[in-house]
mmCIF file of C-alpha atoms in Angstrom:
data_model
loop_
_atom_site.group_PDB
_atom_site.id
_atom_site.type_symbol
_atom_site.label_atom_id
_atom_site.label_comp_id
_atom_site.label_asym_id
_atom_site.label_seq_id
_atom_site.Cartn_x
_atom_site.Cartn_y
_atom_site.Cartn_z
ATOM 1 C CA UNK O 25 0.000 0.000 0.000
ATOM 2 C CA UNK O 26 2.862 2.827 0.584
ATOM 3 C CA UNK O 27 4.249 1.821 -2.888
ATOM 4 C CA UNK O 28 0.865 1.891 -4.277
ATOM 5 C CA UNK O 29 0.593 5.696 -2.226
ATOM 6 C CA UNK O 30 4.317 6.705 -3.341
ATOM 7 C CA UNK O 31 3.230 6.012 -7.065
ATOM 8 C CA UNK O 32 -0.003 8.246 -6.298
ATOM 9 C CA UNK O 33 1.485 11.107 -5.053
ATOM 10 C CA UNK O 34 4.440 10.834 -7.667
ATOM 11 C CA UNK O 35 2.223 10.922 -10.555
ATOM 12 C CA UNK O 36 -0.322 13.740 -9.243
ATOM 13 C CA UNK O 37 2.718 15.743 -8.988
ATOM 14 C CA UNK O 38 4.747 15.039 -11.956
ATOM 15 C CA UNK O 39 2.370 16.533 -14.635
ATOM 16 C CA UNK O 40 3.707 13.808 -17.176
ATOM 17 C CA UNK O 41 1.379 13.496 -20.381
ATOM 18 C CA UNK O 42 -1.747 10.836 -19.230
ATOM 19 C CA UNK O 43 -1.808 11.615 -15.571
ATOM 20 C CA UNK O 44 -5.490 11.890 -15.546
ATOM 21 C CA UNK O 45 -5.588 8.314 -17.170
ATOM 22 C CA UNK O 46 -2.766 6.041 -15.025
ATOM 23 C CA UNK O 47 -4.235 7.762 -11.573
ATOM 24 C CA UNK O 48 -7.731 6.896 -11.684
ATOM 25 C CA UNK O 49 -5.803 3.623 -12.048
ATOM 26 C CA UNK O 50 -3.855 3.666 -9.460
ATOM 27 C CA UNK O 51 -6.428 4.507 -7.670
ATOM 28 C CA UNK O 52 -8.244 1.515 -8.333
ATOM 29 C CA UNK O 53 -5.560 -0.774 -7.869
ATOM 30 C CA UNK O 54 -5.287 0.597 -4.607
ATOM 31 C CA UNK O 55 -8.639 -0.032 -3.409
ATOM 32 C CA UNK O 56 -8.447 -3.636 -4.579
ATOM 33 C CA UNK O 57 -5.323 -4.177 -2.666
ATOM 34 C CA UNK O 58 -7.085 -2.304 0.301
ATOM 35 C CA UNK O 59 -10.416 -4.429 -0.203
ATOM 36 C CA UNK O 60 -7.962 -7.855 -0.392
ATOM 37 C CA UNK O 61 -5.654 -6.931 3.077
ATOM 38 C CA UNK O 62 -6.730 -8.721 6.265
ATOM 39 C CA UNK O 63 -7.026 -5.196 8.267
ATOM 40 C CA UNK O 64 -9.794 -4.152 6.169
ATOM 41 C CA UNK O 65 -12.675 -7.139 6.879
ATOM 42 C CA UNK O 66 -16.168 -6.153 6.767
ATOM 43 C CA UNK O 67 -17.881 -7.142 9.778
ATOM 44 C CA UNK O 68 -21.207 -7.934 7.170
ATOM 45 C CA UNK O 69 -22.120 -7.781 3.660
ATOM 46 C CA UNK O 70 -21.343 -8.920 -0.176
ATOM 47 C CA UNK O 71 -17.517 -8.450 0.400
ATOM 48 C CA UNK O 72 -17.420 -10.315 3.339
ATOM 49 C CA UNK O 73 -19.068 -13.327 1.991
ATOM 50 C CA UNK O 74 -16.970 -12.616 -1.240
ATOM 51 C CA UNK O 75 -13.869 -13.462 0.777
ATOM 52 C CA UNK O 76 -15.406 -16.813 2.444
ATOM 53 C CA UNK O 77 -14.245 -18.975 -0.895
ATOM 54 C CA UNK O 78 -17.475 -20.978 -0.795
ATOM 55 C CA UNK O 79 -19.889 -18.596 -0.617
ATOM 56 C CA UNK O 80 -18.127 -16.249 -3.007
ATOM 57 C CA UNK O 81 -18.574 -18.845 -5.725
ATOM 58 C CA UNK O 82 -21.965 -19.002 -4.609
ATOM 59 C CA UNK O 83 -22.599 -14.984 -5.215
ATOM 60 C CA UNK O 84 -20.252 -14.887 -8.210
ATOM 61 C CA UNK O 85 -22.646 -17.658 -9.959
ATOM 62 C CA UNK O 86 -25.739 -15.629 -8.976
ATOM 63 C CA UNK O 87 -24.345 -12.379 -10.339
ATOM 64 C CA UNK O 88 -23.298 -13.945 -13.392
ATOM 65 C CA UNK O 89 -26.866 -15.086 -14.234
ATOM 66 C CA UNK O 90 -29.620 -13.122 -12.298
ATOM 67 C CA UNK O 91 -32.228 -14.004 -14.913
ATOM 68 C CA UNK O 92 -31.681 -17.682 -13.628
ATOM 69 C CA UNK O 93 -34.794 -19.063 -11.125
ATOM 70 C CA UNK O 94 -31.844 -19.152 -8.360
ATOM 71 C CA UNK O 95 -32.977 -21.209 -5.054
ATOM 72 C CA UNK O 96 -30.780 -21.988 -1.928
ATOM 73 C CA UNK O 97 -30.381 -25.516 -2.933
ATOM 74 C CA UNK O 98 -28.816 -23.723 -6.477
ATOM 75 C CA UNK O 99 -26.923 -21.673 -4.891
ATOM 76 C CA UNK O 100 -25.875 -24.501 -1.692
ATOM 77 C CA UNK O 101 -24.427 -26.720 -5.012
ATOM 78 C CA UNK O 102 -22.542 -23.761 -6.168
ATOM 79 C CA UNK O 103 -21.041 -23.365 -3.258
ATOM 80 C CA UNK O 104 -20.249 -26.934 -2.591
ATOM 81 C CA UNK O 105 -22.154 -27.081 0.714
ATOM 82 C CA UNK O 106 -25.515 -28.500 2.193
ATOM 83 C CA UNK O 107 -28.435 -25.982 2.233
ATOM 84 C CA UNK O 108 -28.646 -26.082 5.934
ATOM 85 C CA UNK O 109 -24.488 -25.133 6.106
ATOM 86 C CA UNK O 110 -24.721 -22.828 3.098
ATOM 87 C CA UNK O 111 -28.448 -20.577 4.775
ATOM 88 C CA UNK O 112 -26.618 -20.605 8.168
ATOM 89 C CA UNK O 113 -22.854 -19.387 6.412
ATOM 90 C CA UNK O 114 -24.764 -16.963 4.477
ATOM 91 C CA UNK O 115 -26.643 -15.409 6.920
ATOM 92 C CA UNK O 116 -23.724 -15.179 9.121
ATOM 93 C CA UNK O 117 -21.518 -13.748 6.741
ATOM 94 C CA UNK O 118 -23.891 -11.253 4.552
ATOM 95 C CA UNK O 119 -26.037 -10.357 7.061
ATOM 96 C CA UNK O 120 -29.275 -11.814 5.557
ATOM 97 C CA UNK O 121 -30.526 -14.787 4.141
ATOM 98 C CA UNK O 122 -29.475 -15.681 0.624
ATOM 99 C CA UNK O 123 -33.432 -14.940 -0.835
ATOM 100 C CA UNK O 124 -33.459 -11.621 0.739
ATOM 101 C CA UNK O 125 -29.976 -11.021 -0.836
ATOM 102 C CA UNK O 126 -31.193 -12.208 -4.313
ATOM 103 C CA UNK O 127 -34.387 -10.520 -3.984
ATOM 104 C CA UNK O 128 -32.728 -6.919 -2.958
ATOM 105 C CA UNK O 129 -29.654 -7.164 -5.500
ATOM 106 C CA UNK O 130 -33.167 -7.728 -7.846
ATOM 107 C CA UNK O 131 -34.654 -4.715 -7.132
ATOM 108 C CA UNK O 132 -31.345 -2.420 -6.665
ATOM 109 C CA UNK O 133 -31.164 -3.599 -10.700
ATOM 110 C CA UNK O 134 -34.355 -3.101 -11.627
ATOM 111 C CA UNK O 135 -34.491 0.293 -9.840
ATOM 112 C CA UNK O 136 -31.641 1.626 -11.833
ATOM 113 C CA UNK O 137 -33.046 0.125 -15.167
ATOM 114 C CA UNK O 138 -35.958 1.923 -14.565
ATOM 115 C CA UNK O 139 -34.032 5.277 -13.625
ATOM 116 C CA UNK O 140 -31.870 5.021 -16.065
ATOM 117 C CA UNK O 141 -32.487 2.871 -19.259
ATOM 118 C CA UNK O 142 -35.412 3.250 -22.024
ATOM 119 C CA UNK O 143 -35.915 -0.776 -21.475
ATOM 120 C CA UNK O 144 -39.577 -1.800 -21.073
ATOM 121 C CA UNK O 145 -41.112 -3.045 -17.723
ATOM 122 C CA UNK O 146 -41.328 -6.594 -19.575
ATOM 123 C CA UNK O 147 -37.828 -6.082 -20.262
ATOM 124 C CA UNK O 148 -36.511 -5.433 -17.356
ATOM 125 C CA UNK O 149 -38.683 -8.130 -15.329
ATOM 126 C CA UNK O 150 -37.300 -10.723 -17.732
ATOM 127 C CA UNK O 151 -33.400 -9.127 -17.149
ATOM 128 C CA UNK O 152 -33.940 -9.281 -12.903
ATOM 129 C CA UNK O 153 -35.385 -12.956 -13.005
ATOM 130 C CA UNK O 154 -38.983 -12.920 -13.079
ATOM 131 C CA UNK O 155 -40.973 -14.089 -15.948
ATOM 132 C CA UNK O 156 -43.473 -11.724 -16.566
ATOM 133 C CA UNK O 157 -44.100 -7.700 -15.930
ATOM 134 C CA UNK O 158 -47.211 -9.003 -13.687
ATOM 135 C CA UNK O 159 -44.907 -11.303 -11.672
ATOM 136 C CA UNK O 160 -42.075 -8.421 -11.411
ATOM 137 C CA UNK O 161 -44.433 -5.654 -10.909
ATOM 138 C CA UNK O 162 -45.857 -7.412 -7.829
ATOM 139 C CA UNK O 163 -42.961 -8.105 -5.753
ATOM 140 C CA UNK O 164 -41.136 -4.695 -6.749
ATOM 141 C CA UNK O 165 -44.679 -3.191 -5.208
ATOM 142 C CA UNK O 166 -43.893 -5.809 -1.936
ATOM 143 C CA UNK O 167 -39.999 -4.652 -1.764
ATOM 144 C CA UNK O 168 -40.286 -0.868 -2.333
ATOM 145 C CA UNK O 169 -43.896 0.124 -1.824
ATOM 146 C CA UNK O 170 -44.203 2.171 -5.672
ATOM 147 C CA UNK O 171 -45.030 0.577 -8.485
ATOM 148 C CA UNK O 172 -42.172 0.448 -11.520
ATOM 149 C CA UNK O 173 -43.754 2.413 -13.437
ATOM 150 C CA UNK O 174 -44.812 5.238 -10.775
ATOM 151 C CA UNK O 175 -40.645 4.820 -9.977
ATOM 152 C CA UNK O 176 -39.635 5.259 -13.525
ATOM 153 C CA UNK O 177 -41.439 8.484 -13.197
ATOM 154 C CA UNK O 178 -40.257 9.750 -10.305
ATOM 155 C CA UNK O 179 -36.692 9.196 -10.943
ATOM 156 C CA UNK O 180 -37.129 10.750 -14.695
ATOM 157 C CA UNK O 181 -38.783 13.746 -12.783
ATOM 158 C CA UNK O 182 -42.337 13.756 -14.390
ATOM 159 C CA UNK O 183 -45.235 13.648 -12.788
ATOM 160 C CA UNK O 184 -48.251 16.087 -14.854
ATOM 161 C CA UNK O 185 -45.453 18.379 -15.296
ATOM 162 C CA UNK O 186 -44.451 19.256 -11.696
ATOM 163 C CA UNK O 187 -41.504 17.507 -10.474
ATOM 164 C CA UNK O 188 -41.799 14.647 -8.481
ATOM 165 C CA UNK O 189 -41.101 14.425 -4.773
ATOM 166 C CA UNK O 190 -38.961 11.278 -3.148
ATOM 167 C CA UNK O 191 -41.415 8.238 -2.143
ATOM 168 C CA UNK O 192 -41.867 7.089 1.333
ATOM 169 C CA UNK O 193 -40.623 3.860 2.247
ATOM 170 C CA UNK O 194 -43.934 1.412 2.799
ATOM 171 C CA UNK O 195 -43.966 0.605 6.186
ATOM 172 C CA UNK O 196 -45.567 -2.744 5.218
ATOM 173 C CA UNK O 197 -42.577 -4.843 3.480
ATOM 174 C CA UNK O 198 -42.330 -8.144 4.636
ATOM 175 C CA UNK O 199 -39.444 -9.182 6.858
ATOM 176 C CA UNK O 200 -35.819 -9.254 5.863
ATOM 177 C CA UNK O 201 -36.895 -7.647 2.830
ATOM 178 C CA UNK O 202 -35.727 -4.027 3.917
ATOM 179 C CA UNK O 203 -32.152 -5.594 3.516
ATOM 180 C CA UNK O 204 -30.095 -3.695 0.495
ATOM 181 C CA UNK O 205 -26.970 -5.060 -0.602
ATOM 182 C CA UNK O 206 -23.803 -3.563 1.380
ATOM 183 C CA UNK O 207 -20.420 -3.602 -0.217
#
């Protein structure tokens, strides 16, 4: 990390030709190596279970294919464990069970689809896993309390002209579904 530091604060202060390319770099590098040292462990969340080598084949398989109908036994085989041992390492690790993890890295996507993509609701439902807009529709209502559509809006700033205000969070969401993804 000094090196990494030293070769930061050399090339900030050099003005060679490409600075503003090889520091953003260096930059990077640097928060990989930071993210990969044993001082800096999570206490919860996706990195943490990233660095357990079973369950971080487990949530590299699911974010390589979140279309897939992903259950714990799916995601158990990935990571070469029983159910019972995978639910219970999961839990312990991320900080929630592995449905409310799929289920919230789900809707984090499907949120910024909707803010930021011209894809259809269809679309999108069929890109986060679910296999219809009715089916997609219904549990982003459950997880965020708006409907996609009244989201897309909101986000894109429209609402009859005047410009919309934040939601509120509905009060109602089932349990461990208030869980977002923590890196």
């Amino acid at each position: 990390m000094a090196r990494l530091l030293d070769l930061i604060g050399d090339e900030a202060t050099a003005g060679r030709p490409g600075a503003g390319f090889v520091l953003p770099r260096l930059v990077e590098v640097m928060l990989v190596e930071a993210l990969r040292s044993d001082r800096v462990a999570p206490s919860r969340g996706m990195l943490r279970g990233l660095r357990d080598p079973d369950l971080g084949a487990a949530l590299l398989a699911f974010h390589a294919d979140v279309r897939r109908p992903w259950t714990v036994a799916d995601l158990a085989t990935a990571a070469h464990l029983s159910r019972t041992v995978f639910a219970a390492r999961f839990a312990a690790e991320v900080g929630t069970t592995p449905i409310a993890y799929l289920l919230a890295w789900r809707m984090a996507l499907a949120k910024d689809a909707l803010a930021h993509s011209d894809q259809t609701i269809d679309e999108i439902a069929r890109n986060v896993g679910y296999g219809s807009a009715s089916a997609f529709s219904n549990a982003f209502h459950r997880f965020t309390g708006s409907r996609p559509g009244r989201d897309r809006r909101l986000a894109h700033g429209r609402r009859g002209g005047i410009q919309a205000t934040t939601p509120t969070v509905n009060r109602r969401v089932p349990p461990n579904t208030e869980w977002t993804p923590s890196y």
